[in-house]
mmCIF file of C-alpha atoms in Angstrom:
data_model
loop_
_atom_site.group_PDB
_atom_site.id
_atom_site.type_symbol
_atom_site.label_atom_id
_atom_site.label_comp_id
_atom_site.label_asym_id
_atom_site.label_seq_id
_atom_site.Cartn_x
_atom_site.Cartn_y
_atom_site.Cartn_z
ATOM 1 C CA MET A 1 0.000 0.000 0.000
ATOM 2 C CA TYR A 2 2.798 2.390 0.863
ATOM 3 C CA ASP A 3 5.677 3.297 -1.421
ATOM 4 C CA THR A 4 7.606 5.480 1.047
ATOM 5 C CA PRO A 5 9.714 4.391 4.052
ATOM 6 C CA PRO A 6 7.888 4.655 7.392
ATOM 7 C CA LEU A 7 10.629 6.855 8.882
ATOM 8 C CA ILE A 8 12.845 9.059 6.706
ATOM 9 C CA VAL A 9 16.121 10.571 7.931
ATOM 10 C CA ASP A 10 17.468 13.673 6.149
ATOM 11 C CA PRO A 11 21.006 14.138 7.590
ATOM 12 C CA ALA A 12 21.534 17.668 6.221
ATOM 13 C CA ALA A 13 18.219 18.921 7.618
ATOM 14 C CA ILE A 14 18.904 17.348 11.015
ATOM 15 C CA GLN A 15 22.373 18.913 11.192
ATOM 16 C CA ALA A 16 20.891 22.326 10.311
ATOM 17 C CA TRP A 17 18.242 21.866 12.997
ATOM 18 C CA LEU A 18 20.848 20.963 15.619
ATOM 19 C CA ALA A 19 22.841 24.105 14.768
ATOM 20 C CA GLN A 20 19.870 26.407 15.421
ATOM 21 C CA PRO A 21 19.170 28.163 18.763
ATOM 22 C CA ALA A 22 17.419 25.944 21.300
ATOM 23 C CA GLY A 23 14.007 27.623 21.543
ATOM 24 C CA GLU A 24 13.646 28.737 25.156
ATOM 25 C CA HIS A 25 17.451 28.758 25.462
ATOM 26 C CA PRO A 26 18.533 31.067 22.604
ATOM 27 C CA ASP A 27 22.036 31.371 24.036
ATOM 28 C CA GLU A 28 22.576 27.677 23.256
ATOM 29 C CA THR A 29 22.352 25.711 20.060
ATOM 30 C CA ARG A 30 20.212 22.581 20.074
ATOM 31 C CA THR A 31 23.463 20.604 19.845
ATOM 32 C CA GLU A 32 24.623 22.126 23.129
ATOM 33 C CA HIS A 33 21.229 22.016 24.830
ATOM 34 C CA LEU A 34 20.697 18.336 24.004
ATOM 35 C CA GLY A 35 24.194 17.417 25.188
ATOM 36 C CA VAL A 36 25.677 16.338 21.869
ATOM 37 C CA ASP A 37 29.437 16.389 22.445
ATOM 38 C CA ASP A 38 32.131 15.718 19.839
ATOM 39 C CA GLU A 39 33.972 13.431 22.245
ATOM 40 C CA LEU A 40 31.427 12.052 24.714
ATOM 41 C CA THR A 41 28.437 11.351 22.443
ATOM 42 C CA ALA A 42 29.260 7.843 21.276
ATOM 43 C CA PRO A 43 28.224 4.237 21.987
ATOM 44 C CA GLY A 44 29.531 3.129 25.356
ATOM 45 C CA MET A 45 30.226 6.690 26.527
ATOM 46 C CA GLY A 46 28.010 8.734 28.826
ATOM 47 C CA ASP A 47 24.251 8.551 28.296
ATOM 48 C CA PHE A 48 24.468 8.070 24.529
ATOM 49 C CA LEU A 49 21.061 6.455 24.046
ATOM 50 C CA GLY A 50 19.476 8.937 26.456
ATOM 51 C CA THR A 51 20.716 11.724 24.171
ATOM 52 C CA ILE A 52 19.337 9.947 21.091
ATOM 53 C CA ASP A 53 16.034 9.495 22.921
ATOM 54 C CA ASP A 54 15.882 13.241 23.654
ATOM 55 C CA ILE A 55 16.583 14.105 20.004
ATOM 56 C CA LEU A 56 13.987 11.622 18.759
ATOM 57 C CA ALA A 57 11.391 13.004 21.187
ATOM 58 C CA ALA A 58 12.106 16.562 19.980
ATOM 59 C CA GLU A 59 10.974 15.528 16.458
ATOM 60 C CA PRO A 60 13.756 17.397 14.626
ATOM 61 C CA ASP A 61 13.464 18.815 11.153
ATOM 62 C CA GLY A 62 14.637 16.141 8.751
ATOM 63 C CA LEU A 63 13.015 13.233 10.599
ATOM 64 C CA HIS A 64 9.732 12.434 8.856
ATOM 65 C CA ARG A 65 7.126 9.881 9.942
ATOM 66 C CA ARG A 66 4.717 8.354 7.449
ATOM 67 C CA ALA A 67 1.025 9.128 7.984
ATOM 68 C CA ASP A 68 0.205 5.669 9.379
ATOM 69 C CA LEU A 69 2.697 6.162 12.235
ATOM 70 C CA THR A 70 1.803 8.399 15.176
ATOM 71 C CA ARG A 71 4.960 7.977 17.256
ATOM 72 C CA VAL A 72 8.374 6.352 17.257
ATOM 73 C CA GLU A 73 10.083 6.041 20.655
ATOM 74 C CA LEU A 74 13.389 4.799 22.000
ATOM 75 C CA TRP A 75 13.397 3.067 25.382
ATOM 76 C CA PRO A 76 16.951 2.814 26.794
ATOM 77 C CA VAL A 77 17.491 -0.268 28.957
ATOM 78 C CA HIS A 78 19.338 0.691 32.119
ATOM 79 C CA ASP A 79 20.777 -2.625 33.197
ATOM 80 C CA GLY A 80 24.079 -4.417 32.878
ATOM 81 C CA GLU A 81 23.697 -4.912 29.118
ATOM 82 C CA GLY A 82 22.422 -1.465 28.165
ATOM 83 C CA GLY A 83 20.938 -1.044 24.734
ATOM 84 C CA ALA A 84 17.345 -0.107 24.008
ATOM 85 C CA LEU A 85 13.972 -1.091 22.604
ATOM 86 C CA ILE A 86 12.273 0.802 19.763
ATOM 87 C CA THR A 87 8.494 1.123 19.701
ATOM 88 C CA VAL A 88 6.224 2.244 16.878
ATOM 89 C CA ASP A 89 2.650 3.431 17.439
ATOM 90 C CA LEU A 90 0.326 2.991 14.458
ATOM 91 C CA ALA A 91 -2.638 5.202 13.674
ATOM 92 C CA ASP A 92 -5.039 2.299 14.332
ATOM 93 C CA GLY A 93 -3.895 2.033 17.962
ATOM 94 C CA VAL A 94 -1.400 -0.825 17.594
ATOM 95 C CA ARG A 95 2.009 -0.519 19.260
ATOM 96 C CA LEU A 96 4.897 -2.558 17.858
ATOM 97 C CA CYS A 97 8.230 -3.200 19.584
ATOM 98 C CA THR A 98 11.587 -4.409 18.325
ATOM 99 C CA LEU A 99 13.765 -6.970 19.981
ATOM 100 C CA HIS A 100 16.490 -5.643 22.286
ATOM 101 C CA GLN A 101 18.980 -3.498 20.374
ATOM 102 C CA ASP A 102 22.574 -3.542 21.578
ATOM 103 C CA VAL A 103 24.023 -0.068 22.046
ATOM 104 C CA LYS A 104 26.820 -0.926 19.597
ATOM 105 C CA ALA A 105 24.240 -1.391 16.828
ATOM 106 C CA PHE A 106 23.333 2.298 16.858
ATOM 107 C CA ALA A 107 26.675 3.628 15.610
ATOM 108 C CA ARG A 108 30.020 2.318 14.438
ATOM 109 C CA ARG A 109 33.079 2.236 16.613
ATOM 110 C CA GLY A 110 34.871 5.570 16.371
ATOM 111 C CA GLN A 111 31.757 7.598 15.511
ATOM 112 C CA HIS A 112 31.272 10.529 17.876
ATOM 113 C CA GLY A 113 29.118 13.627 18.117
ATOM 114 C CA ILE A 114 26.732 14.447 15.278
ATOM 115 C CA PRO A 115 27.930 11.563 13.023
ATOM 116 C CA ALA A 116 27.055 9.149 15.850
ATOM 117 C CA VAL A 117 23.658 10.808 16.269
ATOM 118 C CA LEU A 118 22.904 10.527 12.537
ATOM 119 C CA ALA A 119 24.016 6.882 12.502
ATOM 120 C CA ALA A 120 21.739 6.127 15.464
ATOM 121 C CA LEU A 121 18.736 7.793 13.810
ATOM 122 C CA ALA A 122 19.425 5.863 10.595
ATOM 123 C CA HIS A 123 19.554 2.617 12.618
ATOM 124 C CA ILE A 124 16.226 3.459 14.226
ATOM 125 C CA ALA A 125 14.692 4.185 10.805
ATOM 126 C CA ASN A 126 15.964 0.837 9.478
ATOM 127 C CA GLN A 127 14.570 -1.031 12.475
ATOM 128 C CA VAL A 128 11.196 0.699 12.071
ATOM 129 C CA SER A 129 11.089 -0.424 8.424
ATOM 130 C CA LEU A 130 11.932 -4.019 9.386
ATOM 131 C CA LEU A 131 9.339 -3.959 12.147
ATOM 132 C CA LEU A 132 6.595 -2.673 9.834
ATOM 133 C CA ASP A 133 7.539 -5.148 7.084
ATOM 134 C CA THR A 134 7.319 -8.034 9.554
ATOM 135 C CA TYR A 135 4.024 -6.791 10.963
ATOM 136 C CA HIS A 136 2.376 -6.307 7.573
ATOM 137 C CA ALA A 137 3.577 -9.707 6.394
ATOM 138 C CA ALA A 138 1.894 -11.281 9.426
ATOM 139 C CA ASN A 139 -1.229 -9.103 9.052
ATOM 140 C CA PRO A 140 -1.962 -9.030 5.326
ATOM 141 C CA CYS A 141 -5.077 -6.874 5.621
ATOM 142 C CA HIS A 142 -2.719 -3.942 6.323
ATOM 143 C CA GLY A 143 -1.107 -4.442 2.926
ATOM 144 C CA ILE A 144 -3.588 -6.440 0.909
ATOM 145 C CA ALA A 145 -2.022 -8.445 -1.901
ATOM 146 C CA ALA A 146 -3.923 -9.725 -4.914
ATOM 147 C CA PRO A 147 -4.412 -13.512 -4.971
ATOM 148 C CA THR A 148 -1.717 -15.134 -7.059
ATOM 149 C CA GLY A 149 -2.731 -16.703 -10.339
ATOM 150 C CA SER A 150 -5.921 -14.660 -10.727
ATOM 151 C CA ALA A 151 -6.850 -12.727 -13.837
ATOM 152 C CA ALA A 152 -6.949 -9.588 -11.694
ATOM 153 C CA VAL A 153 -3.191 -9.819 -11.098
ATOM 154 C CA THR A 154 -2.416 -9.851 -14.814
ATOM 155 C CA ALA A 155 -4.887 -7.157 -15.765
ATOM 156 C CA GLY A 156 -4.285 -4.953 -12.738
ATOM 157 C CA ARG A 157 -8.032 -5.031 -11.993
ATOM 158 C CA VAL A 158 -10.331 -6.737 -9.528
ATOM 159 C CA THR A 159 -14.046 -7.550 -9.538
ATOM 160 C CA VAL A 160 -16.351 -6.439 -6.720
ATOM 161 C CA ALA A 161 -16.626 -10.043 -5.502
ATOM 162 C CA GLU A 162 -12.824 -10.455 -5.464
ATOM 163 C CA LEU A 163 -12.409 -7.153 -3.635
ATOM 164 C CA ILE A 164 -14.905 -8.199 -0.969
ATOM 165 C CA GLU A 165 -13.130 -11.517 -0.543
ATOM 166 C CA ARG A 166 -9.731 -9.827 -0.171
ATOM 167 C CA LEU A 167 -11.118 -7.425 2.451
ATOM 168 C CA ARG A 168 -12.893 -10.156 4.413
ATOM 169 C CA GLY A 169 -11.515 -10.508 7.914
ATOM 170 C CA CYS A 170 -10.012 -7.021 8.117
ATOM 171 C CA PRO A 171 -11.103 -5.041 11.200
ATOM 172 C CA PRO A 172 -14.211 -3.035 10.244
ATOM 173 C CA HIS A 173 -12.885 0.230 11.707
ATOM 174 C CA LEU A 174 -9.960 0.421 9.243
ATOM 175 C CA GLN A 175 -10.215 3.182 6.651
ATOM 176 C CA VAL A 176 -9.882 2.348 2.967
ATOM 177 C CA TRP A 177 -7.308 4.226 0.892
ATOM 178 C CA VAL A 178 -6.507 4.169 -2.807
ATOM 179 C CA ALA A 179 -3.117 4.557 -4.479
ATOM 180 C CA ASP A 180 -2.851 8.046 -5.956
ATOM 181 C CA PRO A 181 0.506 9.107 -7.468
ATOM 182 C CA HIS A 182 -0.762 12.693 -7.772
ATOM 183 C CA THR A 183 -0.854 13.271 -4.012
ATOM 184 C CA VAL A 184 2.144 14.142 -1.857
ATOM 185 C CA GLU A 185 1.729 10.993 0.240
ATOM 186 C CA GLY A 186 1.036 8.748 -2.752
ATOM 187 C CA TYR A 187 -2.438 7.672 -1.615
ATOM 188 C CA ALA A 188 -5.843 9.192 -0.831
ATOM 189 C CA PRO A 189 -8.827 8.088 1.298
ATOM 190 C CA LEU A 190 -11.984 6.848 -0.422
ATOM 191 C CA ASP A 191 -14.911 9.199 0.251
ATOM 192 C CA GLY A 192 -17.575 6.489 0.364
ATOM 193 C CA THR A 193 -19.225 7.207 -2.976
ATOM 194 C CA VAL A 194 -19.862 4.311 -5.327
ATOM 195 C CA HIS A 195 -21.399 4.682 -8.772
ATOM 196 C CA PRO A 196 -21.514 2.704 -12.002
ATOM 197 C CA GLY A 197 -19.271 3.699 -14.880
ATOM 198 C CA SER A 198 -19.456 2.823 -18.527
ATOM 199 C CA ASP A 199 -17.461 3.240 -21.712
ATOM 200 C CA PRO A 200 -19.470 3.076 -24.960
ATOM 201 C CA ALA A 201 -16.347 2.227 -26.951
ATOM 202 C CA PRO A 202 -13.870 0.544 -24.601
ATOM 203 C CA PRO A 203 -10.348 -0.316 -25.817
ATOM 204 C CA ALA A 204 -9.556 -3.954 -26.422
ATOM 205 C CA ALA A 205 -9.702 -6.061 -23.223
ATOM 206 C CA ASP A 206 -11.251 -3.154 -21.258
ATOM 207 C CA PRO A 207 -14.755 -3.532 -19.780
ATOM 208 C CA GLY A 208 -17.750 -1.585 -21.028
ATOM 209 C CA SER A 209 -19.219 -1.371 -17.518
ATOM 210 C CA PHE A 210 -17.453 -0.991 -14.190
ATOM 211 C CA VAL A 211 -17.772 0.374 -10.662
ATOM 212 C CA VAL A 212 -16.185 3.707 -9.643
ATOM 213 C CA LEU A 213 -15.115 4.311 -6.044
ATOM 214 C CA GLY A 214 -14.685 7.985 -5.156
ATOM 215 C CA ALA A 215 -11.460 9.306 -3.627
ATOM 216 C CA ALA A 216 -11.613 12.277 -1.262
ATOM 217 C CA ARG A 217 -10.040 15.496 -2.562
#
């Protein structure tokens, strides 16, 4: 259904955001206010994941969530092993959680300061993508695939009966969206209208009668 990553990291935009004054503390940059240090901000040094958690919570410019995600959070584990969990809240109320992430997975050895921060955010984005891919694979109604071997797969079309069958079992509260390359997000919600369509002189292999579902504009 979606053709964009769930969490996008724009390193240049994040660096520019970090260099700006820190809101209520205009005498400090966000880099200073959030405790990003060229020497101490690194895996295994200081409260590295706590700093990444603060930056993630601040929702910096350059970190973009897809519309079906409402929140991405980092949960540092303060025990002998360290590391963290990453959770993703979906718009339908589901919360997903990764397996334990070792602190060394967030940045390479020798990365410090802003490069370490950017590496950690990229790791989080990758884990969010893996988590969503796994979830959708286990819950196909969140990314409905056409039945293999059907005529609808070849033609890129589906009958009303096939559509009903493919939607069967999905939670009734889920909204229905349609792919729309003309929108910024790449999809648009259906507005609930349904009306018959017809083509008096259809091209070869195209139907003369069909059903039109309206997309909200």
